[in-house]
Amino acid sequence: MSRRRERLGLGLLGLVSPVLVLCIWEFASRLGWTNPVLLPSPSQITAALFALMTSGAIAGPLAHTAGLFVAGYVLAVLIGVGIGIAMATSETLYGLLEPLVEIVRPIPKPALVPVLFLFLGIGKATMLTLVVLAAVFPVLISTFQGVRGLDPVLLETARTFQVSRARTIVSIILPASLPMILAGMRVSLGLALVIVILAEMLAGEDGIGFRILDLERSFQVRDMFAWIVVLVAMGGALTKLFDIAERGLVPWRGRS
Amino acid sequence: MSAMDGLAGVREKRSSRRSGPNGMDRRAYGFLLLAVLLSFWELSSRAGWIVSAYWPPVSHIFAAAIAQLAGGEILLALASTLRRAAIGYIAASVAGIVLGIVLARNRVLRYGLLPLIEIVRPMPTPAVIPPLILFLGVDDALKIFIVALASFFPIFSNTFTGVAAIDDTLIQTARTFRTSTVRLLARVVFPATLPAIAAGLRTATSLCLVVAVLSEMIAGSSGIGYYLVETQYAMRPDLMYAAVLYLAATGYALNRIFLALEARMVPWMGRS
């Protein structure tokens, strides 16, 4: 009971400081303490955001960014979990793929953005490849660690009952290593979003990343901040969604 | 164990279980696969299967890498990137550890500052760069700030949760002996949180290089990120691939150095 009250109190108290900062910001720009060209007031940004939403201009770039992110992320998770389990369960595949993974993994992924643009041309396929490359390794590594860290008794029990390999993977290995897989997916979530925005900025075609950089270069600062608000909301919403999904999938997590 | 550890940590455990020569054999296949892929690349370019200016033979890339090293330009670019990454990283470490400990121990500050931190956290780093260009320009101040901002979050949140997980007995004992708050934080809380802090620092180590490169790409005039974009525009793929090689080697070396330092400074790490 007291815990719930404390959480409610934290929720209300948590609003105090952001509201305070917004008020100070608003007053500072009303009083002319800040340069309106560089830093518009929160009310101006809200107005720009509102205009963006009512005119429907928000849909195109948002769909571009979200579509790229979702497609890349889902692909990366499927590939990462697949290869991770394969490498953890098969010695041959482990030996075959380990050097390759260890060589590609430490490359800072933003460095691959210009490389792939040159290589595959600027387009959807390239950007998708980039997102997958950035997001796949944390999932792969933690899946691998999760499967390798499984209690051997589980696997030996399955073997005793002559459970088929495919079934062992689906009904034992996958659920048991789910917490680790999700931990890797959480790291990938942020990475994938970073790469999507960066790729859009460097490709200069469409998407929220492109809009933000373009608006900054043409000094349309209010719209730029409005887009940043959209992006923060998107990032926050994705994290929240992930939290909810994780709680639903592994309800026993975080209770230890 | 985190996603940053790689396969190595598990591998060591494994090799003690299995016979050594067999494992070596299996990895040999992996290196064989690499060699086959590389020679396939070399061949496809030499024999003209893929006719593209962006598909130089591997040997050209290695030649470019050696020439870059002799010319020294790549080392200069790397040095300026690493300098920015290091300054930002150190600033982020100090801020992240101090704020993490203070916010975890002080309720008023926690209610005041944590919501603000939580609002800024989900923002993808590249998106912060354009507005910051307006305030900080495109020079070192911008890049160092961005590196610091990006590295701050993992250090802060690991420290914060680390402090929250400290055994309460430790703190009660210190309080029984009427230890002053500053002394309590410095001599009890900080050492007890060190493994968690180290985990945050490790994540930040790979992150700071990534972010330094990224900021140089968007708003660059020097450094390896700028070099990459420049060689892309100049249509010199061999130089670009070679630069990526150096960058990968740097990232790998940083991680190794960190692990070595960690083993020395926090010897009780990972022995739980």
Short mmCIF file of C-alpha atoms in Angstrom, two decimals:
data_model
loop_
_atom_site.label_atom_id
_atom_site.label_comp_id
_atom_site.label_asym_id
_atom_site.label_seq_id
_atom_site.Cartn_x
_atom_site.Cartn_y
_atom_site.Cartn_z
CA MET A 1 0.00 0.00 0.00
CA SER A 2 2.67 2.47 1.01
CA ARG A 3 4.63 1.40 -2.02
CA ARG A 4 1.80 2.36 -4.30
CA ARG A 5 1.41 5.69 -2.57
CA GLU A 6 5.12 6.35 -2.94
CA ARG A 7 4.95 5.54 -6.64
CA LEU A 8 2.02 7.91 -7.09
CA GLY A 9 3.90 10.58 -5.16
CA LEU A 10 6.95 10.05 -7.34
CA GLY A 11 4.75 10.40 -10.42
CA LEU A 12 3.40 13.75 -9.27
CA LEU A 13 6.70 15.02 -7.90
CA GLY A 14 8.35 13.85 -11.11
CA LEU A 15 6.24 16.31 -13.03
CA VAL A 16 7.41 19.24 -10.93
CA SER A 17 10.89 19.68 -12.31
CA PRO A 18 10.08 19.32 -16.04
CA VAL A 19 7.19 21.79 -15.65
CA LEU A 20 9.48 24.15 -13.76
CA VAL A 21 12.12 23.98 -16.48
CA LEU A 22 9.50 24.63 -19.17
CA CYS A 23 8.17 27.65 -17.25
CA ILE A 24 11.62 29.15 -16.81
CA TRP A 25 12.36 28.53 -20.47
CA GLU A 26 9.08 30.17 -21.54
CA PHE A 27 9.67 33.20 -19.32
CA ALA A 28 13.28 33.55 -20.41
CA SER A 29 12.33 33.71 -24.06
CA ARG A 30 9.31 36.01 -23.40
CA LEU A 31 11.61 38.40 -21.58
CA GLY A 32 14.09 38.27 -24.42
CA TRP A 33 16.90 36.64 -22.47
CA THR A 34 17.39 33.99 -25.12
CA ASN A 35 17.97 34.43 -28.82
CA PRO A 36 14.64 33.58 -30.52
CA VAL A 37 16.47 32.60 -33.70
CA LEU A 38 18.32 29.84 -31.90
CA LEU A 39 15.95 28.86 -29.13
CA PRO A 40 12.20 29.36 -29.61
CA SER A 41 9.94 29.26 -26.58
CA PRO A 42 8.10 26.05 -25.62
CA SER A 43 4.78 27.60 -26.68
CA GLN A 44 6.15 28.35 -30.15
CA ILE A 45 7.47 24.81 -30.44
CA THR A 46 4.10 23.45 -29.33
CA ALA A 47 2.38 25.61 -31.95
CA ALA A 48 4.75 24.31 -34.63
CA LEU A 49 4.14 20.76 -33.47
CA PHE A 50 0.41 21.30 -33.56
CA ALA A 51 0.60 22.73 -37.08
CA LEU A 52 2.69 19.76 -38.10
CA MET A 53 0.07 17.35 -36.83
CA THR A 54 -3.02 19.11 -38.15
CA SER A 55 -1.58 19.64 -41.62
CA GLY A 56 -0.73 15.96 -41.84
CA ALA A 57 2.88 16.75 -42.76
CA ILE A 58 3.93 14.55 -39.90
CA ALA A 59 2.74 11.35 -41.58
CA GLY A 60 5.30 10.98 -44.38
CA PRO A 61 8.59 11.27 -42.49
CA LEU A 62 7.20 9.46 -39.45
CA ALA A 63 6.07 6.54 -41.60
CA HIS A 64 9.45 6.48 -43.33
CA THR A 65 11.42 6.40 -40.09
CA ALA A 66 9.08 4.02 -38.28
CA GLY A 67 8.84 1.67 -41.25
CA LEU A 68 12.60 1.49 -41.64
CA PHE A 69 13.06 0.97 -37.94
CA VAL A 70 10.44 -1.75 -37.56
CA ALA A 71 11.54 -3.70 -40.64
CA GLY A 72 15.22 -3.53 -39.70
CA TYR A 73 14.67 -4.31 -36.06
CA VAL A 74 12.42 -7.31 -36.67
CA LEU A 75 14.85 -8.72 -39.24
CA ALA A 76 17.78 -8.16 -36.89
CA VAL A 77 16.03 -9.92 -34.02
CA LEU A 78 15.10 -12.91 -36.20
CA ILE A 79 18.61 -13.22 -37.60
CA GLY A 80 20.28 -12.60 -34.26
CA VAL A 81 18.21 -15.15 -32.37
CA GLY A 82 18.54 -17.67 -35.20
CA ILE A 83 22.31 -17.42 -35.53
CA GLY A 84 22.76 -17.11 -31.78
CA ILE A 85 20.92 -20.37 -31.12
CA ALA A 86 22.63 -22.07 -34.05
CA MET A 87 26.07 -21.07 -32.81
CA ALA A 88 25.30 -22.06 -29.25
CA THR A 89 23.92 -25.49 -30.12
CA SER A 90 26.19 -26.56 -32.95
CA GLU A 91 29.94 -26.78 -32.49
CA THR A 92 30.54 -26.77 -36.24
CA LEU A 93 28.56 -23.60 -36.83
CA TYR A 94 30.24 -21.99 -33.86
CA GLY A 95 33.69 -22.67 -35.26
CA LEU A 96 32.61 -21.55 -38.71
CA LEU A 97 31.01 -18.26 -37.72
CA GLU A 98 32.87 -17.16 -34.61
CA PRO A 99 35.83 -15.46 -36.36
CA LEU A 100 33.49 -13.68 -38.78
CA VAL A 101 31.25 -12.40 -35.98
CA GLU A 102 34.20 -11.29 -33.88
CA ILE A 103 35.67 -9.34 -36.79
CA VAL A 104 32.51 -7.52 -37.88
CA ARG A 105 31.21 -6.86 -34.37
CA PRO A 106 33.74 -4.30 -33.12
CA ILE A 107 33.36 -2.05 -36.18
CA PRO A 108 31.61 1.12 -35.04
CA LYS A 109 28.41 0.79 -37.08
CA PRO A 110 28.10 4.47 -38.07
CA ALA A 111 31.37 4.00 -39.95
CA LEU A 112 29.56 1.56 -42.19
CA VAL A 113 26.96 4.14 -43.26
CA PRO A 114 29.13 5.84 -45.92
CA VAL A 115 30.69 2.50 -46.85
CA LEU A 116 27.36 0.93 -47.65
CA PHE A 117 26.04 4.05 -49.36
CA LEU A 118 28.96 3.85 -51.73
CA PHE A 119 28.68 0.13 -52.06
CA LEU A 120 24.99 -0.48 -52.49
CA GLY A 121 23.87 3.00 -53.44
CA ILE A 122 21.55 5.18 -51.40
CA GLY A 123 18.22 3.47 -51.01
CA LYS A 124 15.86 1.49 -48.83
CA ALA A 125 17.86 -1.72 -49.14
CA THR A 126 21.05 -0.05 -47.94
CA MET A 127 19.37 1.58 -44.99
CA LEU A 128 17.70 -1.67 -44.02
CA THR A 129 21.06 -3.45 -44.18
CA LEU A 130 22.55 -0.79 -41.92
CA VAL A 131 19.83 -1.12 -39.30
CA VAL A 132 20.12 -4.89 -39.33
CA LEU A 133 23.92 -4.73 -39.02
CA ALA A 134 23.68 -2.35 -36.08
CA ALA A 135 20.95 -4.21 -34.24
CA VAL A 136 21.88 -7.84 -34.89
CA PHE A 137 25.00 -8.22 -32.75
CA PRO A 138 23.66 -7.42 -29.28
CA VAL A 139 20.78 -9.86 -29.92
CA LEU A 140 23.12 -12.51 -31.31
CA ILE A 141 25.61 -12.25 -28.45
CA SER A 142 23.07 -12.29 -25.66
CA THR A 143 21.10 -15.11 -27.26
CA PHE A 144 24.33 -17.07 -27.48
CA GLN A 145 25.19 -16.33 -23.87
CA GLY A 146 21.66 -17.12 -22.77
CA VAL A 147 21.60 -20.51 -24.49
CA ARG A 148 25.08 -21.42 -23.33
CA GLY A 149 24.20 -20.46 -19.80
CA LEU A 150 21.20 -22.78 -19.65
CA ASP A 151 21.06 -25.37 -16.95
CA PRO A 152 22.44 -28.53 -18.63
CA VAL A 153 19.89 -30.61 -16.70
CA LEU A 154 17.14 -29.08 -18.84
CA LEU A 155 18.80 -30.22 -22.04
CA GLU A 156 19.76 -33.62 -20.68
CA THR A 157 16.19 -34.18 -19.55
CA ALA A 158 14.98 -33.43 -23.04
CA ARG A 159 17.54 -35.83 -24.43
CA THR A 160 16.46 -38.51 -22.00
CA PHE A 161 12.91 -38.22 -23.26
CA GLN A 162 14.18 -38.30 -26.86
CA VAL A 163 12.69 -34.93 -27.68
CA SER A 164 13.58 -33.93 -31.22
CA ARG A 165 16.15 -31.23 -31.80
CA ALA A 166 13.67 -28.79 -33.33
CA ARG A 167 11.29 -29.28 -30.47
CA THR A 168 14.03 -28.86 -27.90
CA ILE A 169 14.88 -25.51 -29.44
CA VAL A 170 11.29 -24.28 -29.66
CA SER A 171 9.93 -25.46 -26.34
CA ILE A 172 12.99 -25.51 -24.09
CA ILE A 173 15.89 -23.42 -25.34
CA LEU A 174 13.89 -20.47 -26.62
CA PRO A 175 11.69 -19.87 -23.57
CA ALA A 176 14.51 -20.51 -21.11
CA SER A 177 16.86 -18.04 -22.74
CA LEU A 178 14.16 -15.45 -23.36
CA PRO A 179 15.28 -13.08 -20.58
CA MET A 180 18.76 -12.86 -22.07
CA ILE A 181 17.38 -12.48 -25.59
CA LEU A 182 15.23 -9.60 -24.40
CA ALA A 183 18.20 -7.96 -22.70
CA GLY A 184 20.02 -7.98 -26.02
CA MET A 185 16.93 -6.72 -27.81
CA ARG A 186 16.76 -3.79 -25.43
CA VAL A 187 20.31 -2.73 -26.31
CA SER A 188 19.48 -3.14 -29.99
CA LEU A 189 16.39 -0.98 -29.72
CA GLY A 190 18.38 2.16 -29.01
CA LEU A 191 21.13 1.28 -31.49
CA ALA A 192 18.68 0.68 -34.32
CA LEU A 193 16.96 4.01 -33.79
CA VAL A 194 20.30 5.83 -33.75
CA ILE A 195 21.34 4.24 -37.02
CA VAL A 196 17.99 4.93 -38.70
CA ILE A 197 18.25 8.63 -37.86
CA LEU A 198 21.90 8.83 -38.87
CA ALA A 199 21.29 7.04 -42.17
CA GLU A 200 18.42 9.38 -42.96
CA MET A 201 20.60 12.38 -42.16
CA LEU A 202 23.42 11.23 -44.41
CA ALA A 203 21.21 9.93 -47.21
CA GLY A 204 19.25 13.17 -47.37
CA GLU A 205 16.07 11.82 -48.87
CA ASP A 206 13.27 11.44 -46.38
CA GLY A 207 12.48 10.64 -42.79
CA ILE A 208 12.65 12.44 -39.47
CA GLY A 209 16.46 12.47 -39.43
CA PHE A 210 16.55 14.20 -42.78
CA ARG A 211 13.87 16.71 -41.73
CA ILE A 212 15.76 17.70 -38.58
CA LEU A 213 19.06 18.29 -40.34
CA ASP A 214 17.39 20.04 -43.27
CA LEU A 215 15.43 22.40 -41.02
CA GLU A 216 18.54 23.24 -39.02
CA ARG A 217 20.41 24.14 -42.20
CA SER A 218 17.59 26.42 -43.33
CA PHE A 219 17.27 27.92 -39.81
CA GLN A 220 13.64 26.86 -39.36
CA VAL A 221 14.36 26.24 -35.74
CA ARG A 222 10.78 25.97 -34.48
CA ASP A 223 9.93 23.16 -36.86
CA MET A 224 13.24 21.49 -36.10
CA PHE A 225 12.45 21.40 -32.38
CA ALA A 226 8.94 20.17 -33.15
CA TRP A 227 10.42 17.23 -35.05
CA ILE A 228 12.81 16.52 -32.21
CA VAL A 229 9.83 16.36 -29.85
CA VAL A 230 8.22 13.87 -32.24
CA LEU A 231 11.39 11.79 -32.20
CA VAL A 232 11.70 11.84 -28.41
CA ALA A 233 8.07 10.79 -28.15
CA MET A 234 8.73 7.98 -30.58
CA GLY A 235 11.82 6.82 -28.68
CA GLY A 236 9.97 7.01 -25.38
CA ALA A 237 6.96 5.16 -26.75
CA LEU A 238 9.16 2.39 -28.16
CA THR A 239 10.92 1.93 -24.82
CA LYS A 240 7.57 1.84 -22.99
CA LEU A 241 6.17 -0.68 -25.48
CA PHE A 242 9.25 -2.80 -24.99
CA ASP A 243 8.85 -2.67 -21.21
CA ILE A 244 5.23 -3.77 -21.48
CA ALA A 245 6.08 -6.56 -23.89
CA GLU A 246 8.91 -7.73 -21.67
CA ARG A 247 6.71 -7.80 -18.60
CA GLY A 248 4.15 -9.83 -20.56
CA LEU A 249 6.71 -12.29 -21.93
CA VAL A 250 8.88 -12.78 -18.85
CA PRO A 251 6.69 -11.87 -15.89
CA TRP A 252 9.15 -13.51 -13.49
CA ARG A 253 11.86 -11.05 -14.42
CA GLY A 254 13.10 -8.41 -12.00
CA ARG A 255 11.36 -10.03 -9.04
CA SER A 256 14.49 -11.69 -7.76
CA MET B 1 27.68 -10.66 -18.50
CA SER B 2 26.31 -8.14 -20.91
CA ALA B 3 25.76 -7.89 -24.62
CA MET B 4 29.07 -6.05 -24.86
CA ASP B 5 31.15 -8.95 -23.61
CA GLY B 6 31.09 -10.86 -26.83
CA LEU B 7 31.60 -14.53 -27.25
CA ALA B 8 34.95 -14.57 -25.52
CA GLY B 9 33.75 -14.83 -21.93
CA VAL B 10 31.73 -17.92 -22.61
CA ARG B 11 34.40 -19.41 -24.80
CA GLU B 12 36.93 -19.54 -21.99
CA LYS B 13 34.54 -21.44 -19.81
CA ARG B 14 33.83 -23.82 -22.64
CA SER B 15 37.38 -24.63 -23.60
CA SER B 16 38.06 -25.91 -20.11
CA ARG B 17 35.20 -28.31 -20.55
CA ARG B 18 36.09 -29.57 -23.98
CA SER B 19 39.38 -30.81 -25.28
CA GLY B 20 41.62 -28.06 -26.62
CA PRO B 21 42.76 -29.43 -30.00
CA ASN B 22 39.21 -30.15 -31.09
CA GLY B 23 38.18 -26.53 -30.44
CA MET B 24 41.20 -25.27 -32.37
CA ASP B 25 40.20 -27.45 -35.27
CA ARG B 26 36.72 -26.02 -35.39
CA ARG B 27 37.90 -22.44 -35.30
CA ALA B 28 40.26 -23.22 -38.14
CA TYR B 29 37.17 -23.75 -40.30
CA GLY B 30 36.03 -20.27 -39.36
CA PHE B 31 39.31 -18.73 -40.46
CA LEU B 32 39.17 -20.83 -43.58
CA LEU B 33 35.73 -19.39 -44.30
CA LEU B 34 37.13 -15.87 -43.86
CA ALA B 35 40.01 -16.64 -46.20
CA VAL B 36 37.62 -18.07 -48.80
CA LEU B 37 35.36 -15.01 -48.59
CA LEU B 38 38.31 -12.65 -48.92
CA SER B 39 39.82 -14.47 -51.87
CA PHE B 40 36.40 -14.59 -53.47
CA TRP B 41 36.24 -10.82 -53.08
CA GLU B 42 39.72 -10.43 -54.55
CA LEU B 43 38.91 -12.72 -57.46
CA SER B 44 35.53 -11.17 -58.22
CA SER B 45 37.15 -7.79 -58.57
CA ARG B 46 40.25 -8.93 -60.48
CA ALA B 47 38.40 -11.15 -62.91
CA GLY B 48 35.83 -8.46 -63.56
CA TRP B 49 32.78 -10.36 -62.31
CA ILE B 50 31.73 -7.23 -60.54
CA VAL B 51 32.63 -4.15 -62.50
CA SER B 52 32.32 -1.29 -60.09
CA ALA B 53 34.57 1.50 -58.92
CA TYR B 54 33.37 0.75 -55.40
CA TRP B 55 34.52 -2.82 -55.38
CA PRO B 56 38.30 -2.67 -55.15
CA PRO B 57 40.25 -5.89 -54.68
CA VAL B 58 41.11 -6.68 -51.07
CA SER B 59 44.80 -6.36 -51.84
CA HIS B 60 44.26 -2.74 -52.88
CA ILE B 61 42.59 -2.05 -49.56
CA PHE B 62 45.48 -3.52 -47.63
CA ALA B 63 47.90 -1.55 -49.79
CA ALA B 64 45.89 1.60 -49.08
CA ALA B 65 45.95 0.81 -45.38
CA ILE B 66 49.74 0.55 -45.39
CA ALA B 67 50.08 3.73 -47.47
CA GLN B 68 47.80 5.57 -45.06
CA LEU B 69 49.93 4.49 -42.17
CA ALA B 70 53.08 5.69 -43.92
CA GLY B 71 51.47 8.99 -44.85
CA GLY B 72 50.43 9.55 -41.26
CA GLU B 73 47.13 11.21 -42.14
CA ILE B 74 45.09 8.36 -40.77
CA LEU B 75 46.94 8.49 -37.46
CA LEU B 76 46.25 12.22 -37.19
CA ALA B 77 42.58 11.67 -37.92
CA LEU B 78 42.38 8.82 -35.42
CA ALA B 79 44.20 10.87 -32.81
CA SER B 80 41.80 13.79 -33.07
CA THR B 81 38.81 11.45 -32.89
CA LEU B 82 40.26 9.65 -29.88
CA ARG B 83 41.09 12.92 -28.15
CA ARG B 84 37.49 14.10 -28.38
CA ALA B 85 36.15 10.71 -27.38
CA ALA B 86 38.48 10.64 -24.36
CA ILE B 87 37.62 14.12 -23.08
CA GLY B 88 33.90 13.49 -23.46
CA TYR B 89 34.23 10.07 -21.85
CA ILE B 90 36.07 11.41 -18.81
CA ALA B 91 33.57 14.22 -18.34
CA ALA B 92 30.70 11.76 -18.65
CA SER B 93 32.31 9.35 -16.18
CA VAL B 94 32.73 12.01 -13.52
CA ALA B 95 29.23 13.41 -14.02
CA GLY B 96 27.62 9.98 -14.34
CA ILE B 97 29.24 8.47 -11.25
CA VAL B 98 28.73 11.52 -9.04
CA LEU B 99 25.14 12.10 -10.12
CA GLY B 100 24.37 8.39 -9.98
CA ILE B 101 25.55 8.10 -6.38
CA VAL B 102 24.05 11.40 -5.23
CA LEU B 103 20.66 10.84 -6.86
CA ALA B 104 20.43 7.32 -5.53
CA ARG B 105 21.14 8.48 -1.98
CA ASN B 106 19.23 11.77 -1.92
CA ARG B 107 15.48 11.69 -2.30
CA VAL B 108 14.92 15.40 -3.00
CA LEU B 109 17.50 15.58 -5.77
CA ARG B 110 16.18 12.32 -7.18
CA TYR B 111 12.66 13.68 -7.54
CA GLY B 112 14.02 16.89 -9.01
CA LEU B 113 16.52 15.62 -11.55
CA LEU B 114 15.57 12.07 -12.49
CA PRO B 115 12.49 13.05 -14.57
CA LEU B 116 14.63 15.47 -16.58
CA ILE B 117 17.22 12.79 -17.23
CA GLU B 118 14.50 10.33 -18.21
CA ILE B 119 13.12 12.79 -20.76
CA VAL B 120 16.45 13.32 -22.48
CA ARG B 121 17.47 9.66 -22.42
CA PRO B 122 15.35 8.21 -25.27
CA MET B 123 16.54 10.85 -27.73
CA PRO B 124 18.69 9.24 -30.46
CA THR B 125 22.10 10.87 -30.40
CA PRO B 126 22.20 12.04 -34.03
CA ALA B 127 19.00 14.02 -33.44
CA VAL B 128 20.65 16.13 -30.75
CA ILE B 129 23.40 17.27 -33.08
CA PRO B 130 21.51 19.77 -35.30
CA PRO B 131 20.12 21.91 -32.46
CA LEU B 132 23.45 21.79 -30.66
CA ILE B 133 25.23 23.01 -33.79
CA LEU B 134 23.26 26.23 -33.38
CA PHE B 135 24.56 26.75 -29.87
CA LEU B 136 28.00 25.23 -29.83
CA GLY B 137 29.11 25.58 -33.45
CA VAL B 138 30.69 22.69 -35.28
CA ASP B 139 33.99 22.57 -33.42
CA ASP B 140 35.34 20.50 -30.57
CA ALA B 141 32.84 21.85 -28.04
CA LEU B 142 29.96 20.26 -29.94
CA LYS B 143 31.56 16.88 -30.45
CA ILE B 144 32.92 16.58 -26.95
CA PHE B 145 29.54 17.53 -25.54
CA ILE B 146 27.76 14.94 -27.64
CA VAL B 147 30.22 12.21 -26.68
CA ALA B 148 29.77 13.16 -23.04
CA LEU B 149 25.98 13.21 -23.34
CA ALA B 150 25.79 9.79 -24.99
CA SER B 151 28.31 8.18 -22.61
CA PHE B 152 26.63 9.70 -19.58
CA PHE B 153 23.48 7.57 -19.66
CA PRO B 154 24.93 4.06 -19.34
CA ILE B 155 27.38 5.22 -16.65
CA PHE B 156 24.67 7.06 -14.75
CA SER B 157 22.04 4.36 -14.84
CA ASN B 158 24.46 1.58 -13.93
CA THR B 159 25.80 3.60 -11.01
CA PHE B 160 22.28 4.49 -9.93
CA THR B 161 20.99 0.92 -9.90
CA GLY B 162 24.30 -0.24 -8.40
CA VAL B 163 23.91 2.07 -5.43
CA ALA B 164 20.30 1.05 -4.98
CA ALA B 165 21.35 -2.61 -4.83
CA ILE B 166 23.96 -2.14 -2.07
CA ASP B 167 23.48 -4.37 0.93
CA ASP B 168 21.74 -2.22 3.50
CA THR B 169 23.84 -3.73 6.29
CA LEU B 170 26.90 -1.94 4.93
CA ILE B 171 25.22 1.43 5.20
CA GLN B 172 23.64 0.72 8.58
CA THR B 173 27.01 -0.36 9.92
CA ALA B 174 28.64 2.84 8.73
CA ARG B 175 25.80 4.81 10.28
CA THR B 176 26.22 3.01 13.58
CA PHE B 177 29.78 4.26 13.64
CA ARG B 178 28.52 7.78 12.86
CA THR B 179 30.40 8.02 9.62
CA SER B 180 29.89 11.38 7.91
CA THR B 181 27.84 11.42 4.71
CA VAL B 182 30.78 12.35 2.49
CA ARG B 183 32.91 9.63 4.00
CA LEU B 184 30.06 7.14 3.71
CA LEU B 185 29.70 7.91 -0.02
CA ALA B 186 33.42 7.86 -0.73
CA ARG B 187 34.50 4.91 1.42
CA VAL B 188 31.47 2.63 1.52
CA VAL B 189 29.05 3.38 -1.30
CA PHE B 190 31.59 4.05 -4.04
CA PRO B 191 33.71 0.88 -3.61
CA ALA B 192 30.60 -1.27 -3.22
CA THR B 193 29.17 0.13 -6.44
CA LEU B 194 32.41 -0.24 -8.38
CA PRO B 195 31.43 -3.42 -10.29
CA ALA B 196 28.21 -1.77 -11.47
CA ILE B 197 30.10 1.39 -12.37
CA ALA B 198 32.63 -0.68 -14.32
CA ALA B 199 29.80 -2.27 -16.31
CA GLY B 200 28.49 1.18 -17.22
CA LEU B 201 31.96 2.41 -18.10
CA ARG B 202 32.44 -0.59 -20.38
CA THR B 203 29.27 0.15 -22.33
CA ALA B 204 30.32 3.78 -22.57
CA THR B 205 33.78 2.82 -23.85
CA SER B 206 32.47 1.41 -27.09
CA LEU B 207 29.77 4.06 -27.26
CA CYS B 208 32.12 7.05 -27.02
CA LEU B 209 34.07 6.02 -30.11
CA VAL B 210 30.87 5.40 -32.07
CA VAL B 211 29.43 8.77 -31.12
CA ALA B 212 32.65 10.64 -31.82
CA VAL B 213 32.72 9.16 -35.33
CA LEU B 214 29.05 9.87 -35.84
CA SER B 215 29.30 13.52 -34.81
CA GLU B 216 32.25 14.01 -37.14
CA MET B 217 30.17 12.64 -39.99
CA ILE B 218 27.32 15.05 -39.44
CA ALA B 219 29.33 18.12 -38.47
CA GLY B 220 32.92 17.42 -39.20
CA SER B 221 36.07 19.14 -40.24
CA SER B 222 38.59 16.62 -38.94
CA GLY B 223 38.76 13.16 -37.45
CA ILE B 224 38.10 9.74 -38.83
CA GLY B 225 34.35 10.19 -39.27
CA TYR B 226 34.96 13.18 -41.48
CA TYR B 227 37.67 11.26 -43.31
CA LEU B 228 35.18 8.50 -44.09
CA VAL B 229 32.61 10.88 -45.55
CA GLU B 230 35.31 12.74 -47.43
CA THR B 231 36.66 9.60 -49.07
CA GLN B 232 33.09 8.60 -49.93
CA TYR B 233 32.58 11.87 -51.81
CA ALA B 234 36.04 11.62 -53.35
CA MET B 235 35.16 8.12 -54.64
CA ARG B 236 38.16 6.53 -53.01
CA PRO B 237 36.64 3.31 -51.67
CA ASP B 238 40.03 1.72 -51.03
CA LEU B 239 40.98 4.52 -48.61
CA MET B 240 37.56 4.37 -47.02
CA TYR B 241 37.58 0.62 -46.41
CA ALA B 242 41.09 0.91 -45.00
CA ALA B 243 39.92 3.62 -42.61
CA VAL B 244 37.08 1.37 -41.48
CA LEU B 245 39.67 -1.33 -40.81
CA TYR B 246 41.65 1.02 -38.59
CA LEU B 247 38.51 2.08 -36.81
CA ALA B 248 37.52 -1.51 -36.15
CA ALA B 249 41.00 -2.25 -34.82
CA THR B 250 40.79 0.80 -32.56
CA GLY B 251 37.40 -0.24 -31.23
CA TYR B 252 38.68 -3.74 -30.56
CA ALA B 253 41.83 -2.44 -28.85
CA LEU B 254 39.85 -0.04 -26.65
CA ASN B 255 37.63 -2.88 -25.48
CA ARG B 256 40.64 -5.09 -24.72
CA ILE B 257 42.43 -2.31 -22.83
CA PHE B 258 39.31 -1.68 -20.82
CA LEU B 259 38.93 -5.35 -19.90
CA ALA B 260 42.58 -5.50 -18.84
CA LEU B 261 42.22 -2.36 -16.71
CA GLU B 262 38.99 -3.64 -15.21
CA ALA B 263 40.58 -6.93 -14.21
CA ARG B 264 43.31 -4.97 -12.44
CA MET B 265 41.20 -2.28 -10.77
CA VAL B 266 38.15 -4.35 -9.83
CA PRO B 267 39.65 -7.78 -9.30
CA TRP B 268 36.51 -9.05 -7.58
CA MET B 269 34.48 -8.37 -10.73
CA GLY B 270 32.54 -11.28 -12.17
CA ARG B 271 33.49 -13.63 -9.34
CA SER B 272 30.07 -13.57 -7.80
#
